[in-house]
Structures are given as C-alpha cells and as structure tokens.
Short mmCIF file of C-alpha atoms and ligand atoms in Angstrom, two decimals:
data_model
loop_
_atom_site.label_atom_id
_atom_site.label_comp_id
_atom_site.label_asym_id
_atom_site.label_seq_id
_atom_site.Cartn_x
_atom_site.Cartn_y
_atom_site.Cartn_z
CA UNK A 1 26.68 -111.77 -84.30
CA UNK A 2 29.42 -111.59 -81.62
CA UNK A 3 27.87 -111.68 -78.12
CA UNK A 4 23.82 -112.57 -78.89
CA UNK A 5 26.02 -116.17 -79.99
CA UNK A 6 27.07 -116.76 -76.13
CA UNK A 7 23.92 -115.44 -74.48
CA UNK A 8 23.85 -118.53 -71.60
CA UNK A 9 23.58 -119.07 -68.44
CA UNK A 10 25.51 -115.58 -66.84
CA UNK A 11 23.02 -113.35 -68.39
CA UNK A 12 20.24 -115.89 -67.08
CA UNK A 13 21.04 -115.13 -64.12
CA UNK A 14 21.86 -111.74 -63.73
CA UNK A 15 17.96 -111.14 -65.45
CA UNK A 16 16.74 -112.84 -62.91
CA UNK A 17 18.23 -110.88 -60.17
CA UNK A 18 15.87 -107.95 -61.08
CA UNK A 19 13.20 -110.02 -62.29
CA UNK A 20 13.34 -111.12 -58.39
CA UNK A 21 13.41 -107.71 -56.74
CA UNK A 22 10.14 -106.68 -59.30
CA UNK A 23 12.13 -103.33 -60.18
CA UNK A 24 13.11 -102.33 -63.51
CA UNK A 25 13.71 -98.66 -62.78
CA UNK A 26 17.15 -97.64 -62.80
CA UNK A 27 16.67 -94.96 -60.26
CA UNK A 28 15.08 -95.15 -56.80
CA UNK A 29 13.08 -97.91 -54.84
CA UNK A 30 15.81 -98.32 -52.49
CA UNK A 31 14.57 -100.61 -50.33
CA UNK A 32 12.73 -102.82 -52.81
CA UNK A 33 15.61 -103.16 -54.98
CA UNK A 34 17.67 -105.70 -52.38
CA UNK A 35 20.95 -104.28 -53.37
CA UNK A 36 21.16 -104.38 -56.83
CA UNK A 37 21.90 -101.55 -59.11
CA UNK A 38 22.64 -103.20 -62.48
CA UNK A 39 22.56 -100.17 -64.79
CA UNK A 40 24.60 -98.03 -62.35
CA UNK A 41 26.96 -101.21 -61.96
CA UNK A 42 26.45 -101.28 -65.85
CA UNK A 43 28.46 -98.11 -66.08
CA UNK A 44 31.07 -98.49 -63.60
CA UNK A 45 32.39 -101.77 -64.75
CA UNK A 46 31.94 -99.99 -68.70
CA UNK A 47 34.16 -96.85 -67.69
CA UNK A 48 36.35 -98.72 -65.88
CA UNK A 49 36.75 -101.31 -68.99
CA UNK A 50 37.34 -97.99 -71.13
CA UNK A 51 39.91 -96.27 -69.07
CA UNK A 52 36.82 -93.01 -68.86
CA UNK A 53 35.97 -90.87 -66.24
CA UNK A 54 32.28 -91.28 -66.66
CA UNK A 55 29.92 -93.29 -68.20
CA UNK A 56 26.37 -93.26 -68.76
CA UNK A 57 23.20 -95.84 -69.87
CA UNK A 58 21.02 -95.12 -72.58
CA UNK A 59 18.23 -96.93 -74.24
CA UNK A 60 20.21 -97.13 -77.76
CA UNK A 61 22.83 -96.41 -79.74
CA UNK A 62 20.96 -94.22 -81.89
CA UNK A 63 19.46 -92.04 -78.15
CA UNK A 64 23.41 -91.80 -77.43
CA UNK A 65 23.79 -89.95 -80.57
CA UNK A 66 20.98 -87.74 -79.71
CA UNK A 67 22.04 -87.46 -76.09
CA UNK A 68 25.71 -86.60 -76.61
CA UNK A 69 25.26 -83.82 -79.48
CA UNK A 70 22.77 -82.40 -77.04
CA UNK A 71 24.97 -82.43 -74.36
CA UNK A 72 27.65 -80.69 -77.00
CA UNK A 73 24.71 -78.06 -77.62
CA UNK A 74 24.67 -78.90 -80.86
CA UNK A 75 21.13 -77.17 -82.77
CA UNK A 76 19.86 -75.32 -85.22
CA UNK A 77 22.32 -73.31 -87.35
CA UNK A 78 25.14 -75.87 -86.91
CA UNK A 79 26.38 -78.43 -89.20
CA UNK A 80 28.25 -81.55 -88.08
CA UNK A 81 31.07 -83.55 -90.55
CA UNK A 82 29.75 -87.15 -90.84
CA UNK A 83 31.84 -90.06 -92.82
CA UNK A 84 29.95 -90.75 -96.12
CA UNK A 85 29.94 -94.69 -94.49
CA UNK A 86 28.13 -94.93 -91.40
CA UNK A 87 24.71 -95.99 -90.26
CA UNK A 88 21.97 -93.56 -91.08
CA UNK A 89 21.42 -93.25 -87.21
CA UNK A 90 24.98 -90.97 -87.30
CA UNK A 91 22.99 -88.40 -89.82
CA UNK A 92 19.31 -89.02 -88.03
CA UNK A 93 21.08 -88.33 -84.44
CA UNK A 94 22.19 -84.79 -86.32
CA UNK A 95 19.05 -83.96 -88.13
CA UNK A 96 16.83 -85.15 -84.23
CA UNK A 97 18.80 -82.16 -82.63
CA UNK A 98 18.42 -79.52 -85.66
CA UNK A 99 20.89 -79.33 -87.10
CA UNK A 100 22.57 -80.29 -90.41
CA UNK A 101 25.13 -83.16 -91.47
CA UNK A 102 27.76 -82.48 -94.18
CA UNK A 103 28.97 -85.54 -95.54
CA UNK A 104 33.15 -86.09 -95.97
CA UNK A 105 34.70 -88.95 -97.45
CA UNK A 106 36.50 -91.52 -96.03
CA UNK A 107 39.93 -93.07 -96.61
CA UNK A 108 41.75 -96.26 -96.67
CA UNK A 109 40.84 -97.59 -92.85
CA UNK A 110 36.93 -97.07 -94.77
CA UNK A 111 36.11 -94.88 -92.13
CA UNK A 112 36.56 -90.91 -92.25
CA UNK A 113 39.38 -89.53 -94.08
CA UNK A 114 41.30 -86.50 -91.62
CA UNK A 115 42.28 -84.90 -94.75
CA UNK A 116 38.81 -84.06 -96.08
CA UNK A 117 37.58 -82.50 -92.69
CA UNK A 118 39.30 -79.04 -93.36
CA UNK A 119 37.65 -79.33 -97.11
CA UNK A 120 34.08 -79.54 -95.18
CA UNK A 121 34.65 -76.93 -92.33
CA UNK A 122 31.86 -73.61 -92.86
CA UNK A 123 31.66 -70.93 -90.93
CA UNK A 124 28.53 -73.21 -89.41
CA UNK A 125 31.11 -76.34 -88.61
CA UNK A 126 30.88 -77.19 -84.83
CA UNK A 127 32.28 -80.56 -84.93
CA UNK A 128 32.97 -84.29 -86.22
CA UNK A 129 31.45 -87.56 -85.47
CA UNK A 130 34.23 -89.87 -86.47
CA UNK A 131 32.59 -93.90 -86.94
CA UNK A 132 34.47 -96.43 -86.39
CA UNK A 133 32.40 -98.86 -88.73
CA UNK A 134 32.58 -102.86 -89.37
CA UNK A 135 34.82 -103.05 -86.27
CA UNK A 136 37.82 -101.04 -87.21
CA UNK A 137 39.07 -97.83 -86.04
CA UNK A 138 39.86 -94.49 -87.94
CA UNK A 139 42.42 -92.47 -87.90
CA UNK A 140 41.82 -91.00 -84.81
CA UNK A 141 44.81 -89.32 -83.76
CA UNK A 142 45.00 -87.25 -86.40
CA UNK A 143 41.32 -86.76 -86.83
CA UNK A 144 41.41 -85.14 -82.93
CA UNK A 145 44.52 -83.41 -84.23
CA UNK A 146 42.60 -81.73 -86.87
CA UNK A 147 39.63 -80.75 -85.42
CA UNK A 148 41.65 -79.48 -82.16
CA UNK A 149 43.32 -77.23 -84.90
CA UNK A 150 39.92 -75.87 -85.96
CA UNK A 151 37.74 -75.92 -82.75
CA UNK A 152 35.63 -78.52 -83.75
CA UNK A 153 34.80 -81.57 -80.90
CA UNK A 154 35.15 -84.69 -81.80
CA UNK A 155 32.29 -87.48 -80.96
CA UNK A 156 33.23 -91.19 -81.81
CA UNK A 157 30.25 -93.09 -83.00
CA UNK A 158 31.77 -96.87 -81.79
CA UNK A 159 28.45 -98.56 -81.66
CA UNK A 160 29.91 -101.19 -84.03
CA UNK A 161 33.96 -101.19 -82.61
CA UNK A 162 32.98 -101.54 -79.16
CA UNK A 163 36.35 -102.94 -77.36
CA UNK A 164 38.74 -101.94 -80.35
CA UNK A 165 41.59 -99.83 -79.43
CA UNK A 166 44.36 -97.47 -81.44
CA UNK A 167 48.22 -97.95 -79.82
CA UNK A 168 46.52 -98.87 -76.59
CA UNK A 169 43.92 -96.23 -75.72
CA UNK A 170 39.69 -97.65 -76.76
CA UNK A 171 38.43 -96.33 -79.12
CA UNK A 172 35.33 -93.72 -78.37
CA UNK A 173 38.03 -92.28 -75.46
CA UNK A 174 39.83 -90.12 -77.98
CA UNK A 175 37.70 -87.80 -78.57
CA UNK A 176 34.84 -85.31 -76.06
CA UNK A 177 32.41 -88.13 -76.04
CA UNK A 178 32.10 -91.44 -77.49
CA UNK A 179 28.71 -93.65 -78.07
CA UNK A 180 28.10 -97.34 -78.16
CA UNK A 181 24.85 -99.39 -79.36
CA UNK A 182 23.87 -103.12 -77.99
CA UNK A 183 21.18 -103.54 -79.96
CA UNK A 184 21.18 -107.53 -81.15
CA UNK A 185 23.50 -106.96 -83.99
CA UNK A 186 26.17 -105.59 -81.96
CA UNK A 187 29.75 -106.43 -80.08
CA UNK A 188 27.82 -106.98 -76.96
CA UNK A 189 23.83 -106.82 -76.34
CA UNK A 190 21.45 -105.85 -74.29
CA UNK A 191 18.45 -106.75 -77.02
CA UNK A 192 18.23 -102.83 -77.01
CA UNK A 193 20.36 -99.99 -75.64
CA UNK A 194 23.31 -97.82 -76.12
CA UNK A 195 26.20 -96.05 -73.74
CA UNK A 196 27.80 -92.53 -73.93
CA UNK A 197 31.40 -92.17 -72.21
CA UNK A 198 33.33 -88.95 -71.47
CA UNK A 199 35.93 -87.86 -69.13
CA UNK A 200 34.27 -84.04 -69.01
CA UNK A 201 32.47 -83.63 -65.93
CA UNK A 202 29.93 -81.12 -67.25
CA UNK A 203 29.55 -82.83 -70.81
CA UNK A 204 28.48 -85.83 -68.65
CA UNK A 205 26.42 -83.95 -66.25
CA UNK A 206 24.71 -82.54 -69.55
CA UNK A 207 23.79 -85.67 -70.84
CA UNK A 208 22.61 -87.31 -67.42
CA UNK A 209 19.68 -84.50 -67.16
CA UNK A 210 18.91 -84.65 -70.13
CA UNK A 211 18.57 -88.31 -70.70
CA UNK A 212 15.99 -88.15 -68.15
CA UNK A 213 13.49 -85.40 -67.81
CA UNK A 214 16.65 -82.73 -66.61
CA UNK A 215 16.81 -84.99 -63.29
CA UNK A 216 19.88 -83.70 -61.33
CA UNK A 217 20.11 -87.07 -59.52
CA UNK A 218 20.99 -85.26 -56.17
CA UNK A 219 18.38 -85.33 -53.93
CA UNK A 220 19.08 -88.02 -50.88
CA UNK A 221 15.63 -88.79 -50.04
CA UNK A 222 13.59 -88.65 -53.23
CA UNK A 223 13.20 -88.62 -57.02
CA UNK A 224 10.48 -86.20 -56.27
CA UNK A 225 12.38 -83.56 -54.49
CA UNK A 226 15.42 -83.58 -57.92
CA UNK A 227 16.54 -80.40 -58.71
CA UNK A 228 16.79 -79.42 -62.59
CA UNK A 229 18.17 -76.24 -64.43
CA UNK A 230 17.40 -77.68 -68.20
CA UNK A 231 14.03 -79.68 -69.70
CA UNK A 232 15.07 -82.74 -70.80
CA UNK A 233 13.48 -85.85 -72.18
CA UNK A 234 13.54 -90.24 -71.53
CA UNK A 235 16.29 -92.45 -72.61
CA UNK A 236 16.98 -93.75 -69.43
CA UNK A 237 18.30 -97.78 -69.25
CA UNK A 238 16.46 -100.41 -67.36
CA UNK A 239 17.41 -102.53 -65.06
CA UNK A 240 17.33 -105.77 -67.53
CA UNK A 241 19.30 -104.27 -69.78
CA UNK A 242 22.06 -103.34 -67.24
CA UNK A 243 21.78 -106.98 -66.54
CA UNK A 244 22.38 -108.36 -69.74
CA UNK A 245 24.84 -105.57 -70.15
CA UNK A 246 26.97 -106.64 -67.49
CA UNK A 247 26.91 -110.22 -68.45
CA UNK A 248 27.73 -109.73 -71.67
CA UNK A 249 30.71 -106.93 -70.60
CA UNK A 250 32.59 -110.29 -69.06
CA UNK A 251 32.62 -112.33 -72.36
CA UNK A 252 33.73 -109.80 -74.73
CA UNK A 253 37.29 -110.27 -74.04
CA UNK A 254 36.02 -113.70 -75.05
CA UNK A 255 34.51 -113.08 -77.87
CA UNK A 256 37.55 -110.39 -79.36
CA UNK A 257 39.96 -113.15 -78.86
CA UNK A 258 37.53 -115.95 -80.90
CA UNK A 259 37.02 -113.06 -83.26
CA UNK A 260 40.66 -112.45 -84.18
CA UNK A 261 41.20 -115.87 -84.44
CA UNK A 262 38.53 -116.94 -87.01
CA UNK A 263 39.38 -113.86 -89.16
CA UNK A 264 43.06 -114.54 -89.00
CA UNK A 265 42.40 -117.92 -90.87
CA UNK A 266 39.53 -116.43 -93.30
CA UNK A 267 42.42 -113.89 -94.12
CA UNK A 268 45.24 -116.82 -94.75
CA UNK A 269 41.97 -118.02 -97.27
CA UNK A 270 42.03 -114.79 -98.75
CA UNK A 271 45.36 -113.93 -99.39
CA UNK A 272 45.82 -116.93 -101.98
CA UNK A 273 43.58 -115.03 -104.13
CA UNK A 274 45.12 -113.02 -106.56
CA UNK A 275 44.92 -109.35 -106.41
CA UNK A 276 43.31 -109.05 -103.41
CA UNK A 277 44.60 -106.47 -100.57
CA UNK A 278 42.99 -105.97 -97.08
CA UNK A 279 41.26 -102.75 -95.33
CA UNK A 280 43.92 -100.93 -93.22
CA UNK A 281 43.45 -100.79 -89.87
CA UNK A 282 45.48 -98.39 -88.00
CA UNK A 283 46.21 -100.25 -85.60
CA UNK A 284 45.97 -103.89 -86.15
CA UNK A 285 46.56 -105.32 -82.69
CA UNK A 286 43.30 -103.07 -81.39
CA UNK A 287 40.64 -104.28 -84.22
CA UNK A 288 37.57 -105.86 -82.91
CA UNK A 289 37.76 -107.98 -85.59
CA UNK A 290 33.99 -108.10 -86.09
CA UNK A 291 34.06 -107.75 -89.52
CA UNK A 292 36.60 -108.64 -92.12
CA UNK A 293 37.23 -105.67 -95.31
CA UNK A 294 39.34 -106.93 -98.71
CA UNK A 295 38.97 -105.49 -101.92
CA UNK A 296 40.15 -106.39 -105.59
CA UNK A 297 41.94 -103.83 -108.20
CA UNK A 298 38.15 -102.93 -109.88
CA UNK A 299 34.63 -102.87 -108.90
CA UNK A 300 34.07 -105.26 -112.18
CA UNK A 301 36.22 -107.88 -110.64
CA UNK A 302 34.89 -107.25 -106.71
CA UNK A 303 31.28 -107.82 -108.24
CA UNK A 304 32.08 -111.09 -110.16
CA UNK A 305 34.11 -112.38 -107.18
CA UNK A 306 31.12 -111.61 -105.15
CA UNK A 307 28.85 -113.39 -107.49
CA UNK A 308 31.31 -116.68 -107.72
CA UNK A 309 30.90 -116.66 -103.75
CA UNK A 310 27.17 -116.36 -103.47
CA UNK A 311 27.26 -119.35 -105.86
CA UNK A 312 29.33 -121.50 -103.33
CA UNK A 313 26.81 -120.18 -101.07
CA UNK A 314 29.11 -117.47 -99.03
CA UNK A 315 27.62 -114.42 -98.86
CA UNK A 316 29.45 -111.14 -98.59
CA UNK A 317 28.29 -107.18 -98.59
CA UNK A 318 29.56 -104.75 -101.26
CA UNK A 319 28.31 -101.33 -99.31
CA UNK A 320 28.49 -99.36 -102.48
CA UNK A 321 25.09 -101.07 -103.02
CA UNK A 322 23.55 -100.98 -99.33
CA UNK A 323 20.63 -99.09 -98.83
CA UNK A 324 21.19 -98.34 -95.33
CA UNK A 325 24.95 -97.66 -94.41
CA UNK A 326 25.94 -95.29 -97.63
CA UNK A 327 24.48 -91.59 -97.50
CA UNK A 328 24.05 -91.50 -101.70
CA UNK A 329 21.66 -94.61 -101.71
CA UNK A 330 19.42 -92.86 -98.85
CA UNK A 331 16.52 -91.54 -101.35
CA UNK A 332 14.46 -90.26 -98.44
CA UNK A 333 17.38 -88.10 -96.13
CA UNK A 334 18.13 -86.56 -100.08
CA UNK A 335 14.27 -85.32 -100.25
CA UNK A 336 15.01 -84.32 -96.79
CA UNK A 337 12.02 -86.37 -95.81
CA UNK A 338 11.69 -85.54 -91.91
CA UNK A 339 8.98 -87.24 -90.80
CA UNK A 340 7.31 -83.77 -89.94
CA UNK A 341 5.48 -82.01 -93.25
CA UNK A 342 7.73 -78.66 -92.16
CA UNK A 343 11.03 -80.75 -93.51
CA UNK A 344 12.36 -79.47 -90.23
CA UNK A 345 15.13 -79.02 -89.68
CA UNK A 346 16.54 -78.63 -93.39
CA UNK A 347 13.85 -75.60 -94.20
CA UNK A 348 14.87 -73.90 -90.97
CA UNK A 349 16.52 -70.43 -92.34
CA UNK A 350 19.22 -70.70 -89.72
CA UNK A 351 20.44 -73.75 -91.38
CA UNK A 352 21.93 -73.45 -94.80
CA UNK A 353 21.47 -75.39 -97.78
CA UNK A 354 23.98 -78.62 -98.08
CA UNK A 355 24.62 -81.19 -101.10
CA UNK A 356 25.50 -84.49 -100.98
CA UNK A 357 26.70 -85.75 -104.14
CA UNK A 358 28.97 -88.67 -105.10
CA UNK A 359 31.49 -86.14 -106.75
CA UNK A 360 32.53 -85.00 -102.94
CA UNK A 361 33.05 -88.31 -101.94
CA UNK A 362 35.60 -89.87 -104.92
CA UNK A 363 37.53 -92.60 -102.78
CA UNK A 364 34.12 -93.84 -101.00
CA UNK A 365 32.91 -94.56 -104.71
CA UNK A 366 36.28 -96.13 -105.45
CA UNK A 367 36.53 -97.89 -102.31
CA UNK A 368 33.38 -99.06 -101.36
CA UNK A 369 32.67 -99.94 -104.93
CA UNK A 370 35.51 -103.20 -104.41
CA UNK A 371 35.64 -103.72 -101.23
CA UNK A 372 33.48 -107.08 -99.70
CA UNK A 373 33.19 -107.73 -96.49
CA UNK A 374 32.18 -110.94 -94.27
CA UNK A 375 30.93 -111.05 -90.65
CA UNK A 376 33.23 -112.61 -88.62
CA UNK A 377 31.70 -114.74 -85.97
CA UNK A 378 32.43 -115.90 -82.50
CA UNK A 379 31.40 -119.71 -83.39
CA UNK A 380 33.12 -120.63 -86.33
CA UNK A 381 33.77 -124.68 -86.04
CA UNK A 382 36.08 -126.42 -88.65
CA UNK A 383 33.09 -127.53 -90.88
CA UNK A 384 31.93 -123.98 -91.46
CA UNK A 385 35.32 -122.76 -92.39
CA UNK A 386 36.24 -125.63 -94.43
CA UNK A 387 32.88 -124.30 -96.17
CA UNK A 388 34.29 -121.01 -96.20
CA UNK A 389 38.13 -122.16 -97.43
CA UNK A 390 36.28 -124.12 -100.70
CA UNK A 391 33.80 -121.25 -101.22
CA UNK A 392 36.56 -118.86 -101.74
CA UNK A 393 39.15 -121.37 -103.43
CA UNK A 394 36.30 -121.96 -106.05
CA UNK A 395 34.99 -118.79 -106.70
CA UNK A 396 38.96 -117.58 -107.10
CA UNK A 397 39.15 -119.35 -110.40
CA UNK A 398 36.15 -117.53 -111.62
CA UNK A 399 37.69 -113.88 -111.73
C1 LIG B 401 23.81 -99.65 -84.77
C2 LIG B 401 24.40 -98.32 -84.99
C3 LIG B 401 23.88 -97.16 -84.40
C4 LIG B 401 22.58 -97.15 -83.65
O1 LIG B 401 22.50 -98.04 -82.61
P1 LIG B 401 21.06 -98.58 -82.13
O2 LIG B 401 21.35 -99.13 -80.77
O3 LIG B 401 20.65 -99.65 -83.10
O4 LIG B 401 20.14 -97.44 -82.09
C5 LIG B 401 24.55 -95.97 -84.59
N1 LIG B 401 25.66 -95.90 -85.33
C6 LIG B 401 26.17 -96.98 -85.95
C7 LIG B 401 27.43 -96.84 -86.75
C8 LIG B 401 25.56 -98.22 -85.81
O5 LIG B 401 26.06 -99.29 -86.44
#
C-alpha cells in the first residue's frame, strides 16, 4: 500500500495550509490564497523529480489517460496497441476518446512484448500505450524503437511504477507522454488523482486546455478574460490533493528504498523453493519494487503452490484469474458494453471490427497462468516476515 502506510504528520500539515486559506481551486483567487499554490508546486517539484519539461495535475489516473490520448488527437477511426495485462482504465481511456484498443501480448518483464507491436500495426494504428504494471518497467527502449520505426507515439501508462527507472532515465519519460494515478492503492496518494508528463510543449499545451474547459491560462488579470481555441472539459486537481501530493512526493524515495529491501528478503524466501524463477525486470536497479512476480514450470504447480500459501494464510494473485487487470476475463468490454445503448464507439463505421481472443495472446496465457505475485509493503516488521518465511517454507513441501 506504499505511501497511504506513512500518511503522518507532513501531509497534515500541508492540508491544512489550504484548509486555512478556504481555497481549493487550483487556479485564481490570488489574494485569498496567501501564497500557496500546491497543485502548481505539485507539478514543479513532479517534473523536476522526473527529469520532464512539463508536468501537469489531473483528477486521476484514469482522466490522464483520457487527457493525454486527447492531447495525441487520438478519435474515432484510430486504434491504439494496449498490453493484454493492464488495468481496464488503459482500454476505457481508449474506448472514452473513440477510438478502438487492439490487444498485444506481453513478454517476460509481464508487461508488453516489442516484438508483437509490428504483428498488431493496421493501416488504423496511431500508437502504443506501453504499462508498466505491478511496479516494473517494460522494455521500453526498444518498444520507442519500434514504434519510432512505424510512426506510432508512444504513451507510458506508469500509474502503478511511479519512481521506477530503466538505465537511469524514469519511466513514463521515454516515450511522448507518460501518466501516473494516486488513487489510495498507488506508489504515492492523493486519495484521488493522476499526473500527465511530457517534454513537448504543444502536447502539454493540448492537454492543459483541455483538462479544463480549453482555458489558455494566459490572461494576467482574470480567469474570465482566458482565451481558448479548442472546447475542452474538467479534470482539473485541487488544491488538497496537490497537498497531499507534495507530501507524499518527499517520502517516496523513502518508501522505494523500504520497498527494495523487504522484497529483497521475500525473494532470498523464495529462491529456496524449487523450480521457481523470478519476473525479469529490465532493469533491476530502477524497479519500484511494489510488487514482487515469480512463477513455477506449470500453471498446475503455480495453482497448488498458491493454494498451500493461502493455507498458511499468505495470500498471493494469479492474474490469469483476475477479473479486472486481464482483457479475456472482461465479459462486458467483449459485448462491447459502453455504457451508452449506441455501443459507441465500437458500432461507429469509421472504426473497424477488432477480436480479442486468447489465441493472440499465447505467452500472457502461459505466463500469467504461473506467475503469483505478493504486494510488497513499506512496513514489513520481523514478525510479519517471519510469517511470511514459514508460510512459504511450508507450503514448499506441498508442490
Ligand atoms: C490505477 C490505474 C489506472 C487508473 O488510475 P486511477 O487514478 O485509479 O483512475 C490506470 N492504469 C493502471 C495500470 C492503473 O493501475
């Protein structure tokens, strides 16, 4: 649960700095707001921690989706390559602005495999999100490489890698845009809200109108007196949020470094099992170590370890099975069940006709099918992973 563990006294009171001024807007209020800008401080400190030219506050991870493939003019008649492991927000973000995602596989980091994009590319292909899911990275070099190759952009959806990194560069810098989530479950939290970072000065502009009401954000003496050139709609931050935001920013150096520590000795657990391997991560020195990935030679022996931990009372996810993070258990995005009776946008004639069956996606099956993974958390005392070392030790001599 990463940073809602060390919510304290910092993001106390950095709350109460704007509960004291009365002003939760973002924008505006000058005079009432006694100096503080917390969202626009927010951002600075966020760019700055990225190494990118610009970043901007949204009210979620999933609006940063939304807000970055609009600022890509991504719409109707284009299709987007999405990892068949992801978050349904990644495919809801595509189907919000109208157009259609076309599921790839993935590949030994779990996350999208480089190799299948050129398999997935139509003549309606107009770019990649590439997720960087349960805290590692993808292969993101060559993924940029790739899509460079075919004109494609790339967007990174981080919202669960937030602070990993690939030979030194963050992740969600590699590509056009990147987007982050703080919703509770997340690196860092702001109990709700999500951040998009670019170094393209009209990509950002794009997606700074747009996330509120085509506001320009020029105008010296008034909100009012804006100009605009495109309609746009609300995801703007508030002031709270930047608070907790920029609280939370300062600890997760912190909370990395207790991360990598408590899943180093889970993983010296782990390795005394026999046949069990770990998820690659590209670069190992830049995983958030949020989450931690191992597998076992079948799916039979992954399920009956799983079983033998859930008896010592350890529980562990097999996302072959999740209903919410793997694109062939969704039953209602297959009925293309919009939530408008139209089925917009799958019926729209610009957009053609896509299939997602498990047959594209072999090494997802395989994979995700023995692969278990535990959530690695910032407060893990000696009595919880002596629970953990006994749990696994006994469950070993069950498979
Ligand atoms: C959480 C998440 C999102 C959406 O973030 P919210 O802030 O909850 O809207 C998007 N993509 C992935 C991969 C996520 O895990």
């Amino acid at each position: 649960m990463a940073g809602a563990e060390l919510i304290g006294k910092e993001e106390v009171k950095e709350v109460m700095d704007v509960l004291g001024t009365g002003v939760f807007a973002r924008y505006g209020f000058d005079n009432e707001r006694k100096g503080f800008w917390k969202v626009r401080d927010f951002e600075r400190r966020f760019a700055k921690y990225m190494g990118a030219k610009y970043a901007l506050g949204v009210t979620s991870g999933s609006a940063a989706l939304v807000v970055a493939l609009t600022a890509l003019d991504v719409g109707p008649g284009d299709e987007v390559i999405c990892p068949a492991f992801t978050f349904v927000a990644t495919y809801e973000a595509v189907l919000e602005v109208g157009a259609i995602p076309v599921m790839a596989d993935i590949d030994d980091t779990l996350n999208l495999d480089p190799d299948d994009i050129p398999r997935k590319i139509t003549s309606k292909t107009k770019g990649v999100i590439a997720v960087h899911m349960c805290g590692s990275g993808a292969r993101i070099d060559k993924i940029v490489r790739i899509a460079k190759k075919h004109r494609l952009f790339v967007l990174e959806d981080n919202a669960q890698a937030l602070g990993g990194s690939f030979k030194g560069k963050m992740l969600g810098t590699f590509g056009s845009m990147g987007t982050f989530s703080f919703d509770h479950y997340k690196v860092i939290t702001a109990g709700e809200g999500g951040m998009i970072i670019t170094n393209d000065e009209k990509l950002y502009h794009r997606a700074e109108w747009y996330h509120d009401h085509g506001h320009d954000h020029l105008s010296k003496i008034s909100r009012a007196l804006d100009g605009r050139t495109i309609l746009g709609f609300n995801y703007r931050m508030n002031e709270l949020q930047g608070a907790l935001g920029l609280a939370q920013l300062r600890k997760l150096n912190r909370v990395m470094a207790a991360q990598r520590k408590n899943k180093e000795t889970i993983k010296g657990f782990l390795r005394k099992v026999p046949g069990i391997g770990f998820r690659t991560i590209p670069d190992p020195a830049g995983d958030s170590a949020t989450f931690l990935g191992f597998h076992l030679p079948t799916e039979e022996k992954a399920r009956r370890f799983q079983k033998a931990l859930q008896q010592e009372g350890l529980s562990t996810t097999l996302y072959k099975d999740n209903l919410w993070h793997y694109v062939p258990n969704w039953e209602h995005f297959l009925a293309q069940s919009t939530a408008n009776s139209k089925k917009h946008p799958f019926s729209d004639p610009r957009n053609s006709k896509v299939k997602y069956s498990r047959k594209a996606i072999p090494r997802a099956e395989d994979l995700l099918g023995r692969t278990l993974f535990m959530l690695v958390n910032v407060k893990m005392p000696p009595a919880t992973m002596k629970k953990i070392r006994l749990a696994i030790e006994n469950a070993a001599k069950k498979i």
